[in-house]
mmCIF file of C-alpha atoms and ligand atoms in Angstrom:
data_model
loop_
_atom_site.group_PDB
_atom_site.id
_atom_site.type_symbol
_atom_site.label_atom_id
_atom_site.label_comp_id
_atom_site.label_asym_id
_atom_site.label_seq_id
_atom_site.Cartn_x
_atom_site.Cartn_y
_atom_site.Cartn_z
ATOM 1 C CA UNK A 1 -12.698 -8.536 2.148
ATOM 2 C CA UNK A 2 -15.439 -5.877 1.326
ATOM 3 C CA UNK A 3 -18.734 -6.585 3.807
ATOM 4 C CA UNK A 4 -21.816 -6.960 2.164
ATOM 5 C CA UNK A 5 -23.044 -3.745 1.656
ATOM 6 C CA UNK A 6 -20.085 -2.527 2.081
ATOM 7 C CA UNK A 7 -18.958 -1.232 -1.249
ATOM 8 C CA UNK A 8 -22.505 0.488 -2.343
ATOM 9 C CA UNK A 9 -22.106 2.384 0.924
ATOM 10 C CA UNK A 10 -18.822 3.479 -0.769
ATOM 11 C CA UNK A 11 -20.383 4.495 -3.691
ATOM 12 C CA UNK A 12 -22.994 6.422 -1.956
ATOM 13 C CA UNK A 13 -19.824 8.357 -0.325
ATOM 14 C CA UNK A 14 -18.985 9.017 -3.620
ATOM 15 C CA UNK A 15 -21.846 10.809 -4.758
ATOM 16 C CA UNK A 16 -20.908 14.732 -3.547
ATOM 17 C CA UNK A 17 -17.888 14.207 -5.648
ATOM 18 C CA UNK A 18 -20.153 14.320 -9.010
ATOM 19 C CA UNK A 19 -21.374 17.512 -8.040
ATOM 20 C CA UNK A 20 -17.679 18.936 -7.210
ATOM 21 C CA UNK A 21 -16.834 17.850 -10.941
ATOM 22 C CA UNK A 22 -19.705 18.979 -12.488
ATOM 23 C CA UNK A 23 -20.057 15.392 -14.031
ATOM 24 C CA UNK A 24 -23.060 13.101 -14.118
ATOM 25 C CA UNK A 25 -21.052 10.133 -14.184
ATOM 26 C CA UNK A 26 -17.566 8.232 -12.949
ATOM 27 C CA UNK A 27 -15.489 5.983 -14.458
ATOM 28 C CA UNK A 28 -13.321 4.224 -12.131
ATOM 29 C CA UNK A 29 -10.390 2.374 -13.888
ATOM 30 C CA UNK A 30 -7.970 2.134 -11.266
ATOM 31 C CA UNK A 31 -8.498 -1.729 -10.531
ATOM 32 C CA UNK A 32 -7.618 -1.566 -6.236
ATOM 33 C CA UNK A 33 -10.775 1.742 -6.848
ATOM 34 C CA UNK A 34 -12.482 -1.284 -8.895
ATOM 35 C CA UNK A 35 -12.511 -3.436 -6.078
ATOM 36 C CA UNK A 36 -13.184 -1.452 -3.720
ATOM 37 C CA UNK A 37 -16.129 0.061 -5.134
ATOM 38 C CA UNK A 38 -17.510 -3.132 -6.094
ATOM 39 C CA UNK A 39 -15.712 -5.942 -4.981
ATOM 40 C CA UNK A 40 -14.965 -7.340 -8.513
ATOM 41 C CA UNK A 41 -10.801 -8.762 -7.714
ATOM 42 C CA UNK A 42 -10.723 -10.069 -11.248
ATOM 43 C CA UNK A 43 -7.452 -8.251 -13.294
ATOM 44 C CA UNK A 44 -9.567 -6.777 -15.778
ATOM 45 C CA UNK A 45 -12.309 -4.182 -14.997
ATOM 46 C CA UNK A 46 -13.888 -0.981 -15.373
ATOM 47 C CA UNK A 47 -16.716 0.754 -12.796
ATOM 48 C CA UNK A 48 -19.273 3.076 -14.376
ATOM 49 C CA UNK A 49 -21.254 5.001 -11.970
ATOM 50 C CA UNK A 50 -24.054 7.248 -12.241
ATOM 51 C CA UNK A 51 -26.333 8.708 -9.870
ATOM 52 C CA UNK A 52 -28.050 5.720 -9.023
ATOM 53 C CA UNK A 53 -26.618 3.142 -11.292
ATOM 54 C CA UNK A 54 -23.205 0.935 -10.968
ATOM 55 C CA UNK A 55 -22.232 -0.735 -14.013
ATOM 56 C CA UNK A 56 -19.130 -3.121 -13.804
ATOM 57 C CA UNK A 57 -17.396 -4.093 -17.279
ATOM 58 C CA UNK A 58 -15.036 -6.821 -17.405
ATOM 59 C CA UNK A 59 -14.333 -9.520 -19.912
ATOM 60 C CA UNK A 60 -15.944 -12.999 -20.278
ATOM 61 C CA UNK A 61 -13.218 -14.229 -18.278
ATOM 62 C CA UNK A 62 -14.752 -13.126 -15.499
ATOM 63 C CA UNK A 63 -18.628 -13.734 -15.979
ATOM 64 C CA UNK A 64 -19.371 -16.358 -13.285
ATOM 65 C CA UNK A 65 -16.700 -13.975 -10.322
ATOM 66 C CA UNK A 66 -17.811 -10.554 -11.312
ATOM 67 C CA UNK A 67 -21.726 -11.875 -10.386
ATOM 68 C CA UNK A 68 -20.367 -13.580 -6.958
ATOM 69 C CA UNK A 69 -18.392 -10.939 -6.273
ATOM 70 C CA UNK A 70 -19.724 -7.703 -7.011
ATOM 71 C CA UNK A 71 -23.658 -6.367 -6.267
ATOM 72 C CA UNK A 72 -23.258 -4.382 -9.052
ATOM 73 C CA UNK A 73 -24.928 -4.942 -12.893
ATOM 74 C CA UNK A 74 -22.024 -7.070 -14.750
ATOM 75 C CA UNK A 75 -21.854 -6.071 -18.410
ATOM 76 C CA UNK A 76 -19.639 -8.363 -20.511
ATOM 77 C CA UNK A 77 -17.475 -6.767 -22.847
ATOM 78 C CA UNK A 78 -16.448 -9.070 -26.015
ATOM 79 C CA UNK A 79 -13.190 -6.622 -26.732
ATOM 80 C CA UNK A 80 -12.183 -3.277 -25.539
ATOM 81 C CA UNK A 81 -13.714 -1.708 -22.486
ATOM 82 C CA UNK A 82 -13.840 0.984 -23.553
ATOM 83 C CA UNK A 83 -15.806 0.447 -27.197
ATOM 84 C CA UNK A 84 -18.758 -0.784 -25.008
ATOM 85 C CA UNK A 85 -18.618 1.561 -21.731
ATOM 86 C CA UNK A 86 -19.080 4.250 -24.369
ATOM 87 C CA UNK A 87 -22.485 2.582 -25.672
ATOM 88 C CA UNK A 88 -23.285 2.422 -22.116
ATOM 89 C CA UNK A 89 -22.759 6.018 -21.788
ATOM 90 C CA UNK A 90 -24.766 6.693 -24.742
ATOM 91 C CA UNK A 91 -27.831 4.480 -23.997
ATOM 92 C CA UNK A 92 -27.713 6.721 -20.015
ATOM 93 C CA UNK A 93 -27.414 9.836 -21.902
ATOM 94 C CA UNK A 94 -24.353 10.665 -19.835
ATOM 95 C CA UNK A 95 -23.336 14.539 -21.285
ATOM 96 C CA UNK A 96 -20.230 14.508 -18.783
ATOM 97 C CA UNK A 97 -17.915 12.204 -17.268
ATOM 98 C CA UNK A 98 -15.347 12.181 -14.687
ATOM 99 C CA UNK A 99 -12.331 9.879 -15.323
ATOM 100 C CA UNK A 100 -9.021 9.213 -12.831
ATOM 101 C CA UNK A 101 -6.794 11.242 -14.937
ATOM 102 C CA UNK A 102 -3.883 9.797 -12.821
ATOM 103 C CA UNK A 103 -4.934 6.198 -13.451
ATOM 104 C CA UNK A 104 -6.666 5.707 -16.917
ATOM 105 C CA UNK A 105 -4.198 4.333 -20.000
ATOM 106 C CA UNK A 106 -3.682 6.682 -22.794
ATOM 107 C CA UNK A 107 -5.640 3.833 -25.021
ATOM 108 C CA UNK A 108 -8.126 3.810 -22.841
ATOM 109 C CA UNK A 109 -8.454 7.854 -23.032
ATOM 110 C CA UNK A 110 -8.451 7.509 -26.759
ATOM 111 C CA UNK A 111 -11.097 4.954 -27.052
ATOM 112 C CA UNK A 112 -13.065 6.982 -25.002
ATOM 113 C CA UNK A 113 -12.545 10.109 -26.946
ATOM 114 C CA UNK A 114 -13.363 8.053 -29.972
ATOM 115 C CA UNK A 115 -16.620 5.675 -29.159
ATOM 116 C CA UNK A 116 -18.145 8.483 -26.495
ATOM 117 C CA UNK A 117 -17.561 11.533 -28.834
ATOM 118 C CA UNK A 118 -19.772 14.570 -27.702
ATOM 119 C CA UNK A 119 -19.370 13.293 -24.111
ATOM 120 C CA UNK A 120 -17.643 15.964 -21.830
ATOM 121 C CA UNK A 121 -14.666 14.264 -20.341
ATOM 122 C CA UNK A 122 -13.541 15.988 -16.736
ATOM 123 C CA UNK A 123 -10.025 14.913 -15.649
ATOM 124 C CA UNK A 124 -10.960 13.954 -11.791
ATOM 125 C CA UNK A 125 -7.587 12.848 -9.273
ATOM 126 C CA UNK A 126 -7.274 11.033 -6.341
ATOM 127 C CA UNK A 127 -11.221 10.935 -5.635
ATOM 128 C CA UNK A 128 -11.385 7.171 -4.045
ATOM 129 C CA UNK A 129 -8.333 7.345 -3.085
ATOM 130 C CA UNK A 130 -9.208 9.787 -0.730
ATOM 131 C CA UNK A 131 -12.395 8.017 0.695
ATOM 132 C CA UNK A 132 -9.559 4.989 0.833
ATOM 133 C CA UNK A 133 -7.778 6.829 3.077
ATOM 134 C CA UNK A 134 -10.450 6.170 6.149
ATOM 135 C CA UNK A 135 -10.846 2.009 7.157
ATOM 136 C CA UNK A 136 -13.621 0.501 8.303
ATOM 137 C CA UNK A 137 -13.079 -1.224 10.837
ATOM 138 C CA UNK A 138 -13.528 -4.882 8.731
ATOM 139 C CA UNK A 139 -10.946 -3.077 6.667
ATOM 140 C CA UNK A 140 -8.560 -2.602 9.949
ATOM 141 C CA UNK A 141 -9.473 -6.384 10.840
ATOM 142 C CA UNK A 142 -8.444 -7.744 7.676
ATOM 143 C CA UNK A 143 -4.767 -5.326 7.718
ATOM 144 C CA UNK A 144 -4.367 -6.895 11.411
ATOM 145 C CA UNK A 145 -4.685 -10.369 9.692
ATOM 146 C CA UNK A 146 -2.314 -9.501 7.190
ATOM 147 C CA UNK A 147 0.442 -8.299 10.034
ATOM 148 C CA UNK A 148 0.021 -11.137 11.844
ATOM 149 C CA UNK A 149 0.660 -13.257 9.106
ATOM 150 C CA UNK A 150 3.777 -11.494 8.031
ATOM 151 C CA UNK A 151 5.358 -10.881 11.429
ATOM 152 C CA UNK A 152 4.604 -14.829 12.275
ATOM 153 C CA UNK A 153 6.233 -15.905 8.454
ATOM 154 C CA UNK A 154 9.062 -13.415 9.553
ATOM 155 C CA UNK A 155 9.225 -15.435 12.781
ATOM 156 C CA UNK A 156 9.176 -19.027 11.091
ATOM 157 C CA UNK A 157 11.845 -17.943 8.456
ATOM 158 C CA UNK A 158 14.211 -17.099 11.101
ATOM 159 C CA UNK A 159 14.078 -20.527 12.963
ATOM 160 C CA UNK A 160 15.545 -21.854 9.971
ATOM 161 C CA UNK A 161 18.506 -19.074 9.542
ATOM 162 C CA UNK A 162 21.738 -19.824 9.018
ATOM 163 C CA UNK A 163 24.831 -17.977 8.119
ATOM 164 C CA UNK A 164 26.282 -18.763 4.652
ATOM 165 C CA UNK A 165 22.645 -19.052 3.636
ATOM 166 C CA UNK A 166 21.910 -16.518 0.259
ATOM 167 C CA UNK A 167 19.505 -13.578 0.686
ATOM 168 C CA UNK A 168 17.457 -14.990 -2.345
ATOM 169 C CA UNK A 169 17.257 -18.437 0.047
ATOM 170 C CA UNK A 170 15.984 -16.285 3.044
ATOM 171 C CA UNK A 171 13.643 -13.869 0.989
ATOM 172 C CA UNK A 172 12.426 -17.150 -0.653
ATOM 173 C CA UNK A 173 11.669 -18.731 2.983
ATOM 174 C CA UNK A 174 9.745 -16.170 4.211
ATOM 175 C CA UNK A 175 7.330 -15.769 1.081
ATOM 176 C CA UNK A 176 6.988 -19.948 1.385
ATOM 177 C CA UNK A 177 6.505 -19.454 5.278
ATOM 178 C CA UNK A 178 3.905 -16.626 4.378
ATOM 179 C CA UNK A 179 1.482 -18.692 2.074
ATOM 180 C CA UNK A 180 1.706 -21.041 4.504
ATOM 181 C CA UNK A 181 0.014 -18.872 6.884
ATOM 182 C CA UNK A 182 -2.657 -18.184 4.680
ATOM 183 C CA UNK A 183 -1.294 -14.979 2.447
ATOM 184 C CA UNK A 184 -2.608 -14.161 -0.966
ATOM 185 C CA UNK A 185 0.627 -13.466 -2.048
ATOM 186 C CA UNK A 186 3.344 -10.845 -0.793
ATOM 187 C CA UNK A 187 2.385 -7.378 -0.871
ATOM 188 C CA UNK A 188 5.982 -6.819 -3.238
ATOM 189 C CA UNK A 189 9.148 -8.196 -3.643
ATOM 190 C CA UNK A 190 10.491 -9.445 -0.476
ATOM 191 C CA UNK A 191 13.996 -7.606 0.691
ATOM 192 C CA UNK A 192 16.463 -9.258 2.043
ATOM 193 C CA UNK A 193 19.879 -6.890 1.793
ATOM 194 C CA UNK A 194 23.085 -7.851 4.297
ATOM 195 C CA UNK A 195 26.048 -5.959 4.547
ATOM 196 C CA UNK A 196 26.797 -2.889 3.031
ATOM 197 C CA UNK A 197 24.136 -3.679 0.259
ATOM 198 C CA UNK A 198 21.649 -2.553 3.804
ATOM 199 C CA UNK A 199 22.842 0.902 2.251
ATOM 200 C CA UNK A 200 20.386 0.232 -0.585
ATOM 201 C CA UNK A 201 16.705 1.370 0.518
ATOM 202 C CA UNK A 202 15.119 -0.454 -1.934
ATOM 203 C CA UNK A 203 18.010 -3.478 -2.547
ATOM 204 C CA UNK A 204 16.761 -6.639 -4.049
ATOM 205 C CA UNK A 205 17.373 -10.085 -3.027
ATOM 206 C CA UNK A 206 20.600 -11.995 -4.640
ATOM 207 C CA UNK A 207 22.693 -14.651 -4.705
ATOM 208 C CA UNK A 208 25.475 -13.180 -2.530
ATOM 209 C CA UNK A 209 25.420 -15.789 0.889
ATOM 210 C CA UNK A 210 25.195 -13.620 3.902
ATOM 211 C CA UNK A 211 28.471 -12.891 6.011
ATOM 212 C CA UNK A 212 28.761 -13.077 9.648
ATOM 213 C CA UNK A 213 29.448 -9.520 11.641
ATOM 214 C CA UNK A 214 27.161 -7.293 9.913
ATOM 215 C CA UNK A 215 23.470 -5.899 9.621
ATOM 216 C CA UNK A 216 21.036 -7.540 7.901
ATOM 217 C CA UNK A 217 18.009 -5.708 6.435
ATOM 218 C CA UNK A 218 14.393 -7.743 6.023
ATOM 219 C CA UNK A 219 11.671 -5.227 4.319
ATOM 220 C CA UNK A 220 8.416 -7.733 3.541
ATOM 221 C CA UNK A 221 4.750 -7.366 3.536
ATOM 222 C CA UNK A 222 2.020 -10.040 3.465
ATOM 223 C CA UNK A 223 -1.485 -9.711 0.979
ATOM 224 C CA UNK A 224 -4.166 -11.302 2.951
ATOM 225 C CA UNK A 225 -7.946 -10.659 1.149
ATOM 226 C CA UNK A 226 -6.587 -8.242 -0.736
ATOM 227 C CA UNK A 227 -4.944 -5.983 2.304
ATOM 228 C CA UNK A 228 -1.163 -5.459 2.751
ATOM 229 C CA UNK A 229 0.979 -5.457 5.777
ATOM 230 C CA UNK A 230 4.510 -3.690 5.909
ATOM 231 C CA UNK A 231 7.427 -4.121 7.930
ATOM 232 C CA UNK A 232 10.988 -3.500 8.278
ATOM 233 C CA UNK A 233 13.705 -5.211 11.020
ATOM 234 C CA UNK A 234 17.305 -4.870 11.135
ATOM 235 C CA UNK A 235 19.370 -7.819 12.731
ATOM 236 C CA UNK A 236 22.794 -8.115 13.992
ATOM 237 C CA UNK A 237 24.168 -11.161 11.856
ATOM 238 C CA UNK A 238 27.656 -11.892 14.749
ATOM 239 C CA UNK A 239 29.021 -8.872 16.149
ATOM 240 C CA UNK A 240 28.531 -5.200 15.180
ATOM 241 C CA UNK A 241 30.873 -2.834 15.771
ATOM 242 C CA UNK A 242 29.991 1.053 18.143
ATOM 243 C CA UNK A 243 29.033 3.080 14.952
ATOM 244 C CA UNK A 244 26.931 0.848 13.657
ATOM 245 C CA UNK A 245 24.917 0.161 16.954
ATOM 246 C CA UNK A 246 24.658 3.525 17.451
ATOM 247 C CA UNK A 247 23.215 3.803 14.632
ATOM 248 C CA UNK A 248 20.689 1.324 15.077
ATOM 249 C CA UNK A 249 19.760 2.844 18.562
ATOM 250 C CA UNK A 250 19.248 6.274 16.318
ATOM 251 C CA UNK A 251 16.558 4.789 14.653
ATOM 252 C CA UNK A 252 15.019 3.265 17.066
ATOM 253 C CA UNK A 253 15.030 5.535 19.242
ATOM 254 C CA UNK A 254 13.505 7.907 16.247
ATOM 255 C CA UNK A 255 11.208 5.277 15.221
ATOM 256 C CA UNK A 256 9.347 5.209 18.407
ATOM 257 C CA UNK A 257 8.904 9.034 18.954
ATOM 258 C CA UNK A 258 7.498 9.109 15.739
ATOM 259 C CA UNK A 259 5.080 6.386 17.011
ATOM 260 C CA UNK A 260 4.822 8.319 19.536
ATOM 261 C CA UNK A 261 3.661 11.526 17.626
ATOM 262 C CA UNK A 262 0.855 9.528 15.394
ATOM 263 C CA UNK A 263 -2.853 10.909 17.189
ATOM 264 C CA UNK A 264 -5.378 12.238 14.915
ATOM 265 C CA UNK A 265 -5.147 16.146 14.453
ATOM 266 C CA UNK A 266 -1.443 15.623 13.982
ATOM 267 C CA UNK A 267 -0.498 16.633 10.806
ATOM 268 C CA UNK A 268 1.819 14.054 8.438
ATOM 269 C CA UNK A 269 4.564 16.755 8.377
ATOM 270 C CA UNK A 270 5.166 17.009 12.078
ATOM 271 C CA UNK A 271 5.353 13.007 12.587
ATOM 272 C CA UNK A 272 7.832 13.068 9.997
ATOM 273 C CA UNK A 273 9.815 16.397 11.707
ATOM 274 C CA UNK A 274 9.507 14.725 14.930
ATOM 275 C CA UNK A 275 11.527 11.262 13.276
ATOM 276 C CA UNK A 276 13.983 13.638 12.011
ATOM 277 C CA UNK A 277 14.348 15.345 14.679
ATOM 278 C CA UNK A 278 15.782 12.199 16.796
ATOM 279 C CA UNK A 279 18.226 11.387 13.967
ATOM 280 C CA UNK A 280 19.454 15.281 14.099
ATOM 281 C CA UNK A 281 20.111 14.256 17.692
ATOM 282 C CA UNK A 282 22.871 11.943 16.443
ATOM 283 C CA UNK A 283 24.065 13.663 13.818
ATOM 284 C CA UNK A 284 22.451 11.238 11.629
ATOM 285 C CA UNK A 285 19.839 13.229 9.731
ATOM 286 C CA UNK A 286 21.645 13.657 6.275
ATOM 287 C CA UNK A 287 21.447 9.718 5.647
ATOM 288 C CA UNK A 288 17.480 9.438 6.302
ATOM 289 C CA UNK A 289 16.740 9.744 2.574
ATOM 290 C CA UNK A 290 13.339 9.187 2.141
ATOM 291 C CA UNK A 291 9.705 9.615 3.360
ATOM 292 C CA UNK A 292 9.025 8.121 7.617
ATOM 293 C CA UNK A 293 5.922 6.535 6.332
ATOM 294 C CA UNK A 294 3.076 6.533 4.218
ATOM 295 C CA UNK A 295 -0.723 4.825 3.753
ATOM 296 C CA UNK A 296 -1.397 1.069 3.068
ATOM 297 C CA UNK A 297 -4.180 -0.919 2.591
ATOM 298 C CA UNK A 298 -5.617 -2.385 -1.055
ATOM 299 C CA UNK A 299 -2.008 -1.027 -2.097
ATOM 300 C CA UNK A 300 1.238 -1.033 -0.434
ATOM 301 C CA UNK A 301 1.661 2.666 -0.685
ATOM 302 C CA UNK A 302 -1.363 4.823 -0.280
ATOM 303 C CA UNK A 303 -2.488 8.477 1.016
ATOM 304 C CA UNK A 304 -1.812 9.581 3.093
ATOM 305 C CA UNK A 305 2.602 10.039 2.683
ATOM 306 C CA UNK A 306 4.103 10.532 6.197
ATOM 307 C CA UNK A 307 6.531 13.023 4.397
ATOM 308 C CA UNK A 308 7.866 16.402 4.841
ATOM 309 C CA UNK A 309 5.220 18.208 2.386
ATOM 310 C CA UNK A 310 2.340 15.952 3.476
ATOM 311 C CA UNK A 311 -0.231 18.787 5.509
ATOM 312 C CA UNK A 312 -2.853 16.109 5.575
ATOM 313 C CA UNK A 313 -3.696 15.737 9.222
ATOM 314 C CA UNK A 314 -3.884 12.398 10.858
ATOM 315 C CA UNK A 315 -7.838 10.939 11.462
ATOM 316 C CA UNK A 316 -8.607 7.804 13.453
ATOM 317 C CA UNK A 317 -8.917 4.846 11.142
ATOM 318 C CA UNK A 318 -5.897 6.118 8.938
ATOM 319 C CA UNK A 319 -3.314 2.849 8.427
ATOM 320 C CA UNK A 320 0.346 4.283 8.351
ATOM 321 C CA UNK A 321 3.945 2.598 8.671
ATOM 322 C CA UNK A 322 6.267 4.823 10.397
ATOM 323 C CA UNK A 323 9.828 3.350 8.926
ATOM 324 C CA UNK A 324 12.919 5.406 9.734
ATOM 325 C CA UNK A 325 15.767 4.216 8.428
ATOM 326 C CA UNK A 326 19.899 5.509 8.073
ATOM 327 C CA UNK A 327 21.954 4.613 5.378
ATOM 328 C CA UNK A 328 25.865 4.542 5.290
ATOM 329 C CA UNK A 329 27.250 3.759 1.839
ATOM 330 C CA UNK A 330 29.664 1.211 2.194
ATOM 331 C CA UNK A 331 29.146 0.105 5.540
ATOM 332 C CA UNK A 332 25.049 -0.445 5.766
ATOM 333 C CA UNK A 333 21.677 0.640 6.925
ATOM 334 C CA UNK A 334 18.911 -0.072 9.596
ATOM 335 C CA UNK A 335 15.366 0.744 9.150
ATOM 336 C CA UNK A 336 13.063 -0.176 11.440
ATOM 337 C CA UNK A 337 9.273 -0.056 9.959
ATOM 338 C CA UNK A 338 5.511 -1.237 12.070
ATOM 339 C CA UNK A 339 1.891 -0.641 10.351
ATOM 340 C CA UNK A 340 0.124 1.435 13.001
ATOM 341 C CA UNK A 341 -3.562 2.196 12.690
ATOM 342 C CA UNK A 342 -4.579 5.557 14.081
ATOM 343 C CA UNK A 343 -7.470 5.351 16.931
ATOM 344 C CA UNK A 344 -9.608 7.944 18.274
ATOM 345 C CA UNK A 345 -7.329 9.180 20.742
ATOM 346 C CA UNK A 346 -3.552 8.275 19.473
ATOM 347 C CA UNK A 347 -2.617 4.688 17.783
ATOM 348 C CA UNK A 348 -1.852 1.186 18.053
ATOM 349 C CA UNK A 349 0.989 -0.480 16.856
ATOM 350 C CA UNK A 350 0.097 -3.452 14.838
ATOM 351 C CA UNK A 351 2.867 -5.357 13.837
ATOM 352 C CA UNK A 352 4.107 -7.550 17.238
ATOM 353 C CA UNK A 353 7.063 -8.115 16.598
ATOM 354 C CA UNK A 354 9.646 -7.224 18.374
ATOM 355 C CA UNK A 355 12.241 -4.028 17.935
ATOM 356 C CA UNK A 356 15.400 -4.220 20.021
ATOM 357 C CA UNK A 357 18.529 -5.287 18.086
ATOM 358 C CA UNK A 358 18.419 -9.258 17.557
ATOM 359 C CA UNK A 359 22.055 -10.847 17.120
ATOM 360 C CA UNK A 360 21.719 -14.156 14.922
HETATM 361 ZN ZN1 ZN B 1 8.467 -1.910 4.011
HETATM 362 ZN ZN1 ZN B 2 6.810 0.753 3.833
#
């Protein structure tokens, strides 16, 4: 949760970026920018900022929240946004505004266009969710919270595994186990894939009960105060056979060099080479399909992307996951996945629990 304080000294950061867009105002839209510009969690919400004034528009839903939550002036908005932000801008005189041209709705644009008319818009990207990038360290408590949480539902779920039982039964277990503990919510859809359907990066949960003598693939994250938590284990469920625990000792072994790699200075690129670079080792680099990591915090995927075109370079207070993973189609796939916070002089590894293959 935001500190008091907290999110007008994240406005103040902000400032600069007027003068890189030639603007004299912002207009945040993107609601995880909302919040963390303001503190305002409610679903409906729009920032405007000007040099020295913070004007939050939501809808009378929202009166009572958006004063308790946010230090910023609350103007409620009867209808559309929009229609009165852009009386707003005219009673401020604002001659140019910045928008998040990667997270405004096309109505949104139009209503501007319409009820500001005259008013310079200046397509701005990715602004906040640079500034996001860095946590503060009540940030980095909170995402600690939100591991713990999720590694200790993971935990719980597991006492109460049994074969036969349906992924949708397990995946609905640990999201019941996580509330319990004090989550918001889960971060996304709980995975739960066994069997060959491990193959599936992003599988979803079904009805299929889950067979003895092969992998089973848990991908879940917690939302605690708003933060997310991400991680990935790979059980044995009975006995694998070589290929497949080699391949789980691939990406293990992969996993924790790229752990290894994450120190600030280090660019994205070169934590992701160095993952790859294990798998190559076992001939295994062809079925590593996707990105080794990437940012989390107010959202389960943020900037920075631990990816192969990612030159960003790695700063202390950066949250990552680093999340290798193999997949054989019609056999399965592992992927083993931590949240790791970068510190001053390498990282820590956040999630606790533990990595070596489990056999149910
Ligand atoms: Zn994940
Ligand atoms: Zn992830």
């Amino acid at each position: 949760m935001a500190e008091a304080g907290e999110s007008s000294s994240r406005r103040e950061r902000l400032l600069p970026l007027f003068r890189e867009a030639r603007a004299s105002a912002l207009l945040i839209t993107a609601l995880p920018n909302v919040r963390y510009l303001s503190g305002f969690t409610g679903s409906n919400g729009a920032l405007l900022l000007t040099g020295d004034r913070a004007l939050l528009f939501t809808d009378p839903r929202y009166e009572s929240q958006a004063s308790q939550e946010s230090d910023c002036e609350v103007k409620i908005a009867k209808g559309a946004l929009m229609k009165d932000l852009s009386k707003w801008i005219r009673r401020l005189r604002i001659r140019s505004l910045a928008f998040e041209q990667n997270r405004i709705s096309f109505e949104d644009h139009q209503q501007l266009r319409e009820h500001a008319e005259g008013v310079h818009l200046k397509a701005l990207s990715g602004a906040v969710e640079q500034l996001r990038m860095i946590k503060s360290n009540a940030e980095i408590a909170t995402i600690k919270t939100s591991v713990q949480v999720n590694s200790a539902a993971f935990e719980q779920a597991f006492r109460h595994f049994k074969p036969s039982m349906t992924e949708l039964d397990l995946a609905a277990e640990i999201e019941y186990r996580m509330r319990r503990l004090g989550a918001e919510r889960a971060a996304f859809e709980t995975i739960v894939a066994a069997g060959a359907r491990s193959a599936l990066p992003h599988a979803r949960a079904t009805e299929l009960p889950i067979q003895p003598d092969q992998l089973l693939l848990v991908d879940m994250g917690a939302n605690v105060a708003g933060y997310s938590s991400d991680m990935t284990r790979t059980h044995a469920v009975g006995k694998l056979g070589p290929k497949v625990r080699r391949m789980y000792r691939a990406v293990l072994e992969s996993q924790l060099a790229a752990v290894d790699a994450v120190k600030p200075g280090v660019s994205c690129t070169n934590v992701d080479r160095t993952a790859r670079e294990v798998l190559r080792g076992f001939g295994l680099e062809k079925l590593f399909v996707h990105s080794t990591g990437h940012g989390l915090g107010l959202e389960i995927h943020e900037r920075p992307r631990v990816g192969r075109k990612e030159r960003t370079k790695l700063e202390a207070g950066m949250v990552i996951t680093i999340e290798p993973g193999v997949y054989q189609e019609g056999i399965g796939g592992v992927r083993i996945e931590d949240t790791v916070v970068v510190t001053p002089h390498g990282c820590e590894v956040l999630t606790p629990t533990r990595k070596e293959l489990v056999v149910l």
